């Protein structure tokens, strides 16, 4: 078999604002969602999604956070 695939997606905020709870819920609902990283690890799949303030992304170190996906390679790619 192919084994498991994985991806880390760094989020980008084009301006200061909010990452709304509905968007967080959509991320958590992805079939290959594994966890949040960086500034977002306090969010848990089992917790009620909440909106979070974000600052405009100007580079890697100002990314609001990252999403880790793990699963079948074709599922990770699709998500």
XYZ file of C-alpha atoms in Angstrom:
79
model
C 0.000 0.000 0.000
C 0.856 3.640 -0.213
C 0.858 4.247 3.520
C -0.423 7.434 5.099
C -0.130 10.866 3.572
C 0.241 14.074 5.534
C 0.200 17.792 4.869
C 0.701 20.923 6.931
C -1.186 23.956 5.659
C -0.146 27.374 6.932
C -3.063 29.762 7.114
C -2.802 33.258 5.652
C -4.832 36.300 6.706
C -4.916 38.970 3.993
C -5.892 41.580 6.615
C -6.575 42.009 10.309
C -9.863 40.367 11.176
C -11.425 37.173 12.457
C -11.185 33.479 11.686
C -14.873 32.765 12.183
C -16.175 29.767 14.096
C -17.958 28.479 10.956
C -14.627 28.338 9.086
C -13.000 26.530 12.027
C -15.893 24.009 11.958
C -15.354 23.419 8.219
C -11.655 22.747 8.783
C -12.354 20.340 11.661
C -14.943 18.537 9.495
C -12.369 17.647 6.828
C -12.027 13.887 6.593
C -8.251 14.059 7.128
C -8.178 16.780 9.808
C -5.694 15.765 12.517
C -4.949 18.882 14.580
C -4.193 22.594 14.664
C -0.613 23.786 15.208
C 1.295 26.957 16.022
C -1.034 29.675 17.309
C -4.125 27.453 17.047
C -3.384 24.370 19.190
C -5.911 25.511 21.805
C -8.641 24.629 19.336
C -9.758 21.032 19.627
C -11.925 19.027 17.265
C -14.291 18.159 20.120
C -14.701 21.717 21.380
C -17.293 24.155 20.096
C -15.661 26.109 17.257
C -15.140 29.718 18.193
C -14.051 32.788 16.286
C -10.466 33.919 16.774
C -8.869 37.281 16.057
C -6.120 37.181 13.417
C -3.547 39.699 12.296
C -2.561 40.299 8.687
C 0.000 37.730 7.531
C 3.253 39.294 6.349
C 5.378 36.128 6.331
C 5.681 32.618 7.719
C 6.153 33.784 11.298
C 2.965 35.882 11.248
C 0.729 33.060 9.983
C -2.299 32.717 12.278
C -1.635 28.988 12.557
C -1.414 25.713 10.703
C -3.661 22.747 9.998
C -2.274 19.191 9.994
C -3.984 16.663 7.729
C -3.275 12.903 7.910
C -4.868 10.060 5.977
C -4.912 8.253 2.680
C -2.771 10.271 0.246
C -5.672 10.848 -2.167
C -7.903 12.063 0.709
C -5.222 14.439 2.012
C -4.784 15.848 -1.480
C -8.549 16.260 -1.934
C -8.938 18.051 1.410
